[in-house]
Tab-separated table of C-alpha atoms in Angstrom:
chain	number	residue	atom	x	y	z
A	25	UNK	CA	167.080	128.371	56.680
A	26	UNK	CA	167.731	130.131	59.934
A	27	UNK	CA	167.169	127.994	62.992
A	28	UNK	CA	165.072	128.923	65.491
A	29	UNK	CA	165.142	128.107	69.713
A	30	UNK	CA	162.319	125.873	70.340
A	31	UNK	CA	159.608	128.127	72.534
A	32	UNK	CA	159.474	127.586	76.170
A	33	UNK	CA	156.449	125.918	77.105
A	34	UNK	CA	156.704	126.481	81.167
A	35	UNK	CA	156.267	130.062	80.532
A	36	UNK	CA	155.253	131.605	84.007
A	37	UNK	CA	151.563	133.980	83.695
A	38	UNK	CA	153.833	136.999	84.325
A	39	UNK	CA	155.969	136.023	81.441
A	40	UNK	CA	153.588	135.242	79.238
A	41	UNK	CA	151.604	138.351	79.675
A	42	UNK	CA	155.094	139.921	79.066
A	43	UNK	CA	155.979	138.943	76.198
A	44	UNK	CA	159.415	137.678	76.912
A	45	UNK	CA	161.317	134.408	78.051
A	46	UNK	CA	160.504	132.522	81.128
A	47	UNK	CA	164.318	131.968	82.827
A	48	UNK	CA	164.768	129.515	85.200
A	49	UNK	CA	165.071	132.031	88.085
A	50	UNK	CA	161.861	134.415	87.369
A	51	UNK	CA	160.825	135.838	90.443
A	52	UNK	CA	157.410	135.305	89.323
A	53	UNK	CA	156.908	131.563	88.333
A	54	UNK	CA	156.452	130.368	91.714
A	55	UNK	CA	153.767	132.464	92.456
A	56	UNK	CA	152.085	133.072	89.025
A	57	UNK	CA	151.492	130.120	87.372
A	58	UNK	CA	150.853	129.675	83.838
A	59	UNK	CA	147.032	128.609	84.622
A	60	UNK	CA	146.350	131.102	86.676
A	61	UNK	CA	147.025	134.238	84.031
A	62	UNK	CA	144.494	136.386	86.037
A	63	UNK	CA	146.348	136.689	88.996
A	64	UNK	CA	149.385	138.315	87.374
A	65	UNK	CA	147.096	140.650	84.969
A	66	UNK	CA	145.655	142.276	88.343
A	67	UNK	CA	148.644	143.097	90.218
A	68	UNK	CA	149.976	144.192	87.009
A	69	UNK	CA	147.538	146.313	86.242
A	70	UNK	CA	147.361	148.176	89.896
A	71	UNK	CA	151.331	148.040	90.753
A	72	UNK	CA	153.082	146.907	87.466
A	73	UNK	CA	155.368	143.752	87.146
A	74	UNK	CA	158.473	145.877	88.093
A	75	UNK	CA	156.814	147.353	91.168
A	76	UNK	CA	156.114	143.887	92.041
A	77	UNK	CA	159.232	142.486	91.195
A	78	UNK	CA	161.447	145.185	93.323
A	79	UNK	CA	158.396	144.039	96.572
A	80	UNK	CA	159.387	140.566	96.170
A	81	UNK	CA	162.873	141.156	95.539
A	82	UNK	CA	162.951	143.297	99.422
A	83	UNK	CA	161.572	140.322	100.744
A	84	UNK	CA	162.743	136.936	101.995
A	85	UNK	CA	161.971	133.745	99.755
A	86	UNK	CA	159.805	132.062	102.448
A	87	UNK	CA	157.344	135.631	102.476
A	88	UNK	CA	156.704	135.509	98.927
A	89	UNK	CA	153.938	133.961	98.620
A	90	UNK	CA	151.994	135.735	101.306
A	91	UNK	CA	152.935	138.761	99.627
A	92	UNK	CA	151.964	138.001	96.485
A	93	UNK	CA	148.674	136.585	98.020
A	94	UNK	CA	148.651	140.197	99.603
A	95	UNK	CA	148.911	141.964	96.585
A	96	UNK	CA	146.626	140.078	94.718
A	97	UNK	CA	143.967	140.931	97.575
A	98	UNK	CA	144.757	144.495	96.749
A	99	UNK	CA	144.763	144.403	93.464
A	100	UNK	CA	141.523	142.702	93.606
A	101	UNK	CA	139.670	145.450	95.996
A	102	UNK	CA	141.489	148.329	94.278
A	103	UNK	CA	139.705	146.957	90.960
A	104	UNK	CA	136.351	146.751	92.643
A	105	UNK	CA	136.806	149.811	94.002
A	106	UNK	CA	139.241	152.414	92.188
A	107	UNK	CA	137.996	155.297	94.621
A	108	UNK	CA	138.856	153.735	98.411
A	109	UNK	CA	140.479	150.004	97.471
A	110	UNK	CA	141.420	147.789	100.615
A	111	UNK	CA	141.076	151.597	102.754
A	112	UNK	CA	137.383	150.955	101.675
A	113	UNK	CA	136.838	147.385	103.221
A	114	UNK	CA	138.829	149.205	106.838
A	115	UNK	CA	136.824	151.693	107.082
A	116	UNK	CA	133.550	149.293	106.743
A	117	UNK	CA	135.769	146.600	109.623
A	118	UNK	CA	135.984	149.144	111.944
A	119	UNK	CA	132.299	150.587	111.822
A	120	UNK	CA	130.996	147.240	112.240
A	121	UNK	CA	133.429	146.830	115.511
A	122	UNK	CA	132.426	150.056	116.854
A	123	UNK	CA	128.664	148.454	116.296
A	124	UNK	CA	129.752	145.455	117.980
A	125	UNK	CA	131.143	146.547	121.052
A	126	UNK	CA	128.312	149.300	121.359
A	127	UNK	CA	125.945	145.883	121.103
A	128	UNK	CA	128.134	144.104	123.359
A	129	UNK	CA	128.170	147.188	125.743
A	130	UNK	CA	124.493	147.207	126.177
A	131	UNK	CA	124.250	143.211	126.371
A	132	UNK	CA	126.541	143.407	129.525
A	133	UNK	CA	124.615	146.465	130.921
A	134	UNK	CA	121.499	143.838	130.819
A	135	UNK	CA	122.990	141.158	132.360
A	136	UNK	CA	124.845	143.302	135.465
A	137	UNK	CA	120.848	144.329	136.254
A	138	UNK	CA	119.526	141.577	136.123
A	139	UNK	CA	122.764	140.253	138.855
A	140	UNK	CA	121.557	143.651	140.710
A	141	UNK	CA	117.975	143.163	140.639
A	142	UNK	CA	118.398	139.439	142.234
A	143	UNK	CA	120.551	140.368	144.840
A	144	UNK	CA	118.663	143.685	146.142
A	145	UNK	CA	115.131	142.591	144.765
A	146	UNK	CA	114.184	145.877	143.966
A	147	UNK	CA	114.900	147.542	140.039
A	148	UNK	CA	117.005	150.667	139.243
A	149	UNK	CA	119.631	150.079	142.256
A	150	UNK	CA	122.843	152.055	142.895
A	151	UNK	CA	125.069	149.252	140.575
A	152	UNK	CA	122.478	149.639	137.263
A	153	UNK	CA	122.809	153.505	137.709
A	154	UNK	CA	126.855	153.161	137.502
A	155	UNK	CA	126.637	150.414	135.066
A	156	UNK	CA	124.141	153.281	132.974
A	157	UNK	CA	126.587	156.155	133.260
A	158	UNK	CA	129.864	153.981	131.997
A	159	UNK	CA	127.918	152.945	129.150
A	160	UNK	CA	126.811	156.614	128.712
A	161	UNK	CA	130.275	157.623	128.527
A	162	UNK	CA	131.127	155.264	126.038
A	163	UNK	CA	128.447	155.573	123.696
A	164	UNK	CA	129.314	158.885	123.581
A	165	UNK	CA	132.746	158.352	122.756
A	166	UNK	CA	131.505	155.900	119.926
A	167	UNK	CA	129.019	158.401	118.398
A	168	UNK	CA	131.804	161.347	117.955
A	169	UNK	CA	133.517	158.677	115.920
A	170	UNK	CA	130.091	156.990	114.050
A	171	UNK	CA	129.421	160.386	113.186
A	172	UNK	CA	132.440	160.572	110.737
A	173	UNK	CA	130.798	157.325	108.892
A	174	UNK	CA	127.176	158.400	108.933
A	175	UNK	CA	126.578	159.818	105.503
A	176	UNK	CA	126.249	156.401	103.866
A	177	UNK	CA	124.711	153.428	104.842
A	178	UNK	CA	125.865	151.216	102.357
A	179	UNK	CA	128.811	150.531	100.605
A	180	UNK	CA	127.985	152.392	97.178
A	181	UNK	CA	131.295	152.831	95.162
A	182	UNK	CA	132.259	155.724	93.654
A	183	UNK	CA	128.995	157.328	94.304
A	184	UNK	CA	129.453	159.651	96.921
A	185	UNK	CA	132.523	161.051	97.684
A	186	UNK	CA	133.828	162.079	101.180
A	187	UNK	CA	131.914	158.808	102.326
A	188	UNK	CA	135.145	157.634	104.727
A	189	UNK	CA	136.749	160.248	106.935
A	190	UNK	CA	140.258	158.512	106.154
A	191	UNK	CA	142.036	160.319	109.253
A	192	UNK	CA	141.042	157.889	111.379
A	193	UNK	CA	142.316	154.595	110.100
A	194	UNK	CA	143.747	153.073	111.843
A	195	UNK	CA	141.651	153.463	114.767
A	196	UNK	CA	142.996	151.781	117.889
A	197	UNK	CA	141.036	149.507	119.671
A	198	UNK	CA	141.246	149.437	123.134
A	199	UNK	CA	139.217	146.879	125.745
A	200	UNK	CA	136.619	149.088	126.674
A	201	UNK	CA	134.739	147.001	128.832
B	13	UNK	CA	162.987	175.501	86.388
B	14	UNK	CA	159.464	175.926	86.968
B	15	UNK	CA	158.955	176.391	90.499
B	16	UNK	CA	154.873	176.239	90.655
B	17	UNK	CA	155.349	172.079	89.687
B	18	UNK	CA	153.557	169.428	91.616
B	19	UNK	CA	155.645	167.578	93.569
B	20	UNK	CA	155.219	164.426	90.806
B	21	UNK	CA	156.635	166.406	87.954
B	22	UNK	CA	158.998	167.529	90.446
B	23	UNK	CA	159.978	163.839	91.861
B	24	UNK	CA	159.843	162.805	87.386
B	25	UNK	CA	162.107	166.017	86.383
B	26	UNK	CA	159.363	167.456	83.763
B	27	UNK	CA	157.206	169.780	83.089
B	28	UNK	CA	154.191	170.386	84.850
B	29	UNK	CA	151.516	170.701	82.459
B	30	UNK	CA	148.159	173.433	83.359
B	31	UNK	CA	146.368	169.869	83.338
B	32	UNK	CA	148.342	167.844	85.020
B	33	UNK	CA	146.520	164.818	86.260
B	34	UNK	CA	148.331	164.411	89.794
B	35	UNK	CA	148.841	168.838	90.874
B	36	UNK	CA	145.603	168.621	92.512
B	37	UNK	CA	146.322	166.064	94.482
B	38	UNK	CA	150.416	166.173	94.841
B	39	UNK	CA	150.859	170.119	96.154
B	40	UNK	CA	154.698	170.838	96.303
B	41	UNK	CA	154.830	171.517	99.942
B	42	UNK	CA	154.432	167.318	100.507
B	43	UNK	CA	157.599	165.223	97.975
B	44	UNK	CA	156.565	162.231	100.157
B	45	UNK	CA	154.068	161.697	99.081
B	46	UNK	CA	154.124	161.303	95.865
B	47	UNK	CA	157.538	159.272	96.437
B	48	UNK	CA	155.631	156.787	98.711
B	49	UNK	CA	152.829	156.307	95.910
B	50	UNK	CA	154.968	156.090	93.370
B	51	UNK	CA	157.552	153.350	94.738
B	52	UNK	CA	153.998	150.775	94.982
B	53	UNK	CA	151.957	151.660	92.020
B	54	UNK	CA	154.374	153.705	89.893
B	55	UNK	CA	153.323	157.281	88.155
B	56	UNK	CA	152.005	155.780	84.907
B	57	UNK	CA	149.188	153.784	87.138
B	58	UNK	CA	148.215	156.241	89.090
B	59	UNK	CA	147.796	158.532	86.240
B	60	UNK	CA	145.697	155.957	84.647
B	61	UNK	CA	143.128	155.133	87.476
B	62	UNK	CA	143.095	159.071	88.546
B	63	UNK	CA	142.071	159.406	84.451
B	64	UNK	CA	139.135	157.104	85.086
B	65	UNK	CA	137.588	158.825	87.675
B	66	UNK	CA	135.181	161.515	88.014
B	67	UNK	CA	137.451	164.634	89.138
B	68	UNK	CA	135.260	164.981	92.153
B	69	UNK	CA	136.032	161.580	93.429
B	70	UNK	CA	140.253	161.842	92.876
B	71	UNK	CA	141.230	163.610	96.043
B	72	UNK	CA	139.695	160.340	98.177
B	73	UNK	CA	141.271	158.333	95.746
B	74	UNK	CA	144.988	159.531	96.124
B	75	UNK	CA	144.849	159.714	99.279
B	76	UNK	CA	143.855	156.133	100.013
B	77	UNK	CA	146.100	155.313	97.329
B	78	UNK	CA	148.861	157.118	99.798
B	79	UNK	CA	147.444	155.171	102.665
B	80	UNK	CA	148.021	151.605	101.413
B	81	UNK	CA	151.440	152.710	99.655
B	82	UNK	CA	152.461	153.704	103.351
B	83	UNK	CA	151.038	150.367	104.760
B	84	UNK	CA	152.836	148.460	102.051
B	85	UNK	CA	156.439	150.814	102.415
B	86	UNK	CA	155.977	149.222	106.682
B	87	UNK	CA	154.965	145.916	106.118
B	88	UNK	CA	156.007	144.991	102.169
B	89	UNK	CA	154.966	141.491	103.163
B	90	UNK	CA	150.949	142.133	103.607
B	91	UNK	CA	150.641	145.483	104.002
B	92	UNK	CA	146.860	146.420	104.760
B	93	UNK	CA	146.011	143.440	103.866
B	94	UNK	CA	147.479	142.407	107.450
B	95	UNK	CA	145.477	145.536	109.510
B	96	UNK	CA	141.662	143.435	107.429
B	97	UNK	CA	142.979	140.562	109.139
B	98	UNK	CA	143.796	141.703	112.703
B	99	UNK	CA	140.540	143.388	112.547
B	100	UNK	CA	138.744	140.674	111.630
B	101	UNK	CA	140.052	138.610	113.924
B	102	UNK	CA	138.867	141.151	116.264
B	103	UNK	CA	135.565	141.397	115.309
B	104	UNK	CA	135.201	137.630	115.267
B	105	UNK	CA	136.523	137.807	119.255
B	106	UNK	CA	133.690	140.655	119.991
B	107	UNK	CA	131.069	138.417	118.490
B	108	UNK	CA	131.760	135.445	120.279
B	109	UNK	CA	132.039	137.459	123.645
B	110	UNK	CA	128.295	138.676	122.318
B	111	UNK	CA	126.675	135.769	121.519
B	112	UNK	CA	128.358	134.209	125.254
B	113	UNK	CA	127.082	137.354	126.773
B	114	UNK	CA	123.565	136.867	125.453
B	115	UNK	CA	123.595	132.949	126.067
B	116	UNK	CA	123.723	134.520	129.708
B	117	UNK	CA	120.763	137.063	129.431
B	118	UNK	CA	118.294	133.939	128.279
B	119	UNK	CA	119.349	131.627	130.662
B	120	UNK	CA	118.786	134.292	133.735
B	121	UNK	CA	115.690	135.178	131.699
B	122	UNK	CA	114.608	131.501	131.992
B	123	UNK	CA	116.128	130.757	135.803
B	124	UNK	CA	115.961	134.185	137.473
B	125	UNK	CA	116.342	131.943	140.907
B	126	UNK	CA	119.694	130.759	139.343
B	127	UNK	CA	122.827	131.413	142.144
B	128	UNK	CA	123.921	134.445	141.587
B	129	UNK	CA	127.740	134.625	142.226
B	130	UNK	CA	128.342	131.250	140.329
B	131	UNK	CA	126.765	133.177	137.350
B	132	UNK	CA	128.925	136.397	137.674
B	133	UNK	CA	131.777	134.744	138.211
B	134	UNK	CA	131.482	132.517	134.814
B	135	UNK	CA	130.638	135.665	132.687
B	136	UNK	CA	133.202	135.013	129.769
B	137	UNK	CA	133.816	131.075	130.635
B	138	UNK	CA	133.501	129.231	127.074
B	139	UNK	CA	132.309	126.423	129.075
B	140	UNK	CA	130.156	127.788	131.231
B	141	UNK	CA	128.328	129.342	128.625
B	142	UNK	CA	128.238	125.446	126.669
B	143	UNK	CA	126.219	124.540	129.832
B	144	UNK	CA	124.319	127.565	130.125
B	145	UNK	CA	122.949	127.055	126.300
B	146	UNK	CA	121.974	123.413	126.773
B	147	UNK	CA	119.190	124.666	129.390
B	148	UNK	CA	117.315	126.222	126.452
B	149	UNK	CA	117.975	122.961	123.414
């Protein structure tokens, strides 16, 4: 009777989901453990174990895990999303920043009248007409941009398309204020 | 050699096919990228998750597909995954200069006899804004 190799039982998630032998020096049993096999079977399915093997390969030993953690993130929004993935979940950030410093805009407006108002006494001075026309000029310069993520309010997947005008990520933020 | 390929069958040396899955989306005059995409998610993948969408919904998904591949060819440790976090982080910054910024608003709404330099001047002080909100607990 032929012999056979006793089986591995420390099989990594990526090996097992591979079919082959778990060596001592995978690349992938650090980072996908054997109870975790739905880790590796997302990032397989989006980049492929040899895609992911050549990433982790490029980069040094004490990065792995954040890149795998990375990918996995990926995977994970590219699965939930097959249309936009992770480009999805930017373009939602920066529309709620724009939001934000529009609210934060007008919050500061309020609060440099109310500093004019005390120290003339008397509303719609010379600073709250300034303060009024900066604003003006940068709610402008927000709307030319909100108006590129205006046809949906919501974050429907794969029902409309054209919902993200992807030329501008990334948009820079600069202190407007 | 069929020079009307996509630039995939181009970049994988075959044929190009009347329905090839990626010549919409590949055109010849742009190798890159189809090289960048298929160095992160490799041709076979992309064909697949281009085959399970709707045709009119394929053109936004290659090229955000394109867009993280680039992100991930700069920064193969987190790729986009690092531009979420920086804009997170910047989103939690705006919100806490908010909420300060409206702590300020109720208390001058509350003491409009309040002095007004020492107010001005504290716009943006973390702890000035502490001692603003315990007027109105």
């Amino acid at each position: 009777m032929r012999s056979h190799e006793p089986r591995s039982t420390s099989s990594c998630a990526a090996c097992k989901l591979l079919k082959r032998r778990c060596s001592p020096t995978c690349i992938f049993a650090p980072y996908f453990r054997s109870d975790e096999p739905k880790k590796f079977t997302k990032v397989h399915k989006v980049f492929g174990a040899s895609n992911v093997s050549k990433i982790l390969i490029e980069v040094p030993e004490e990065q792995r895990e954040d890149t795998v953690n990375s990918l996995v993130y990926e995977a994970e929004a590219r699965l939930r999303d097959p249309v936009y993935g992770c480009i999805g979940a930017i373009a939602l950030l920066q529309r709620k920043m724009i939001e934000l410093q529009h609210d934060l805009a007008l919050a500061r407006a309020r609060l440099a009248r109310y500093a004019a108002n005390y120290s003339t006494g008397v509303a719609g001075t010379e600073l709250d007409r300034l303060t009024m026309t900066g604003l003006g000029e940068f709610l402008v310069a927000c709307g030319g941009f909100m108006d590129s993520f205006n046809q949906s309010s919501s974050y429907q997947v794969n029902q409309d398309a054209h919902m993200y005008d992807l030329t501008q990520i990334p948009y820079v933020y600069h202190d407007q204020l | 050699m069929n020079p009307g390929r996509c630039a995939a069958c181009r970049y994988l040396r075959r044929r190009c096919p009347p329905d090839c899955i990626f010549s919409p989306y590949f055109p010849p005059n742009n190798p890159q990228r189809f090289v960048s995409i298929h160095r992160i998610y490799g041709a076979s993948n992309v064909a697949k998750l281009l085959q399970q969408l709707p045709s009119h919904l394929r053109t936004q998904a290659a090229d955000s597909l394109y867009l993280e591949a680039q992100y991930r060819i700069e920064d193969p440790v987190y790729g986009c995954v690092g531009l979420i976090s920086l804009l997170q982080q910047q989103i939690h910054d705006v919100e806490r200069q908010l909420a300060m910024t409206q702590a300020e608003i109720a208390f001058r709404a509350r003491h409009p006899q309040a002095v007004e330099s020492n107010l001005l001047n504290n716009v943006g002080n973390p702890s000035f804004s502490n001692q603003a909100s315990s007027w109105f607990m």
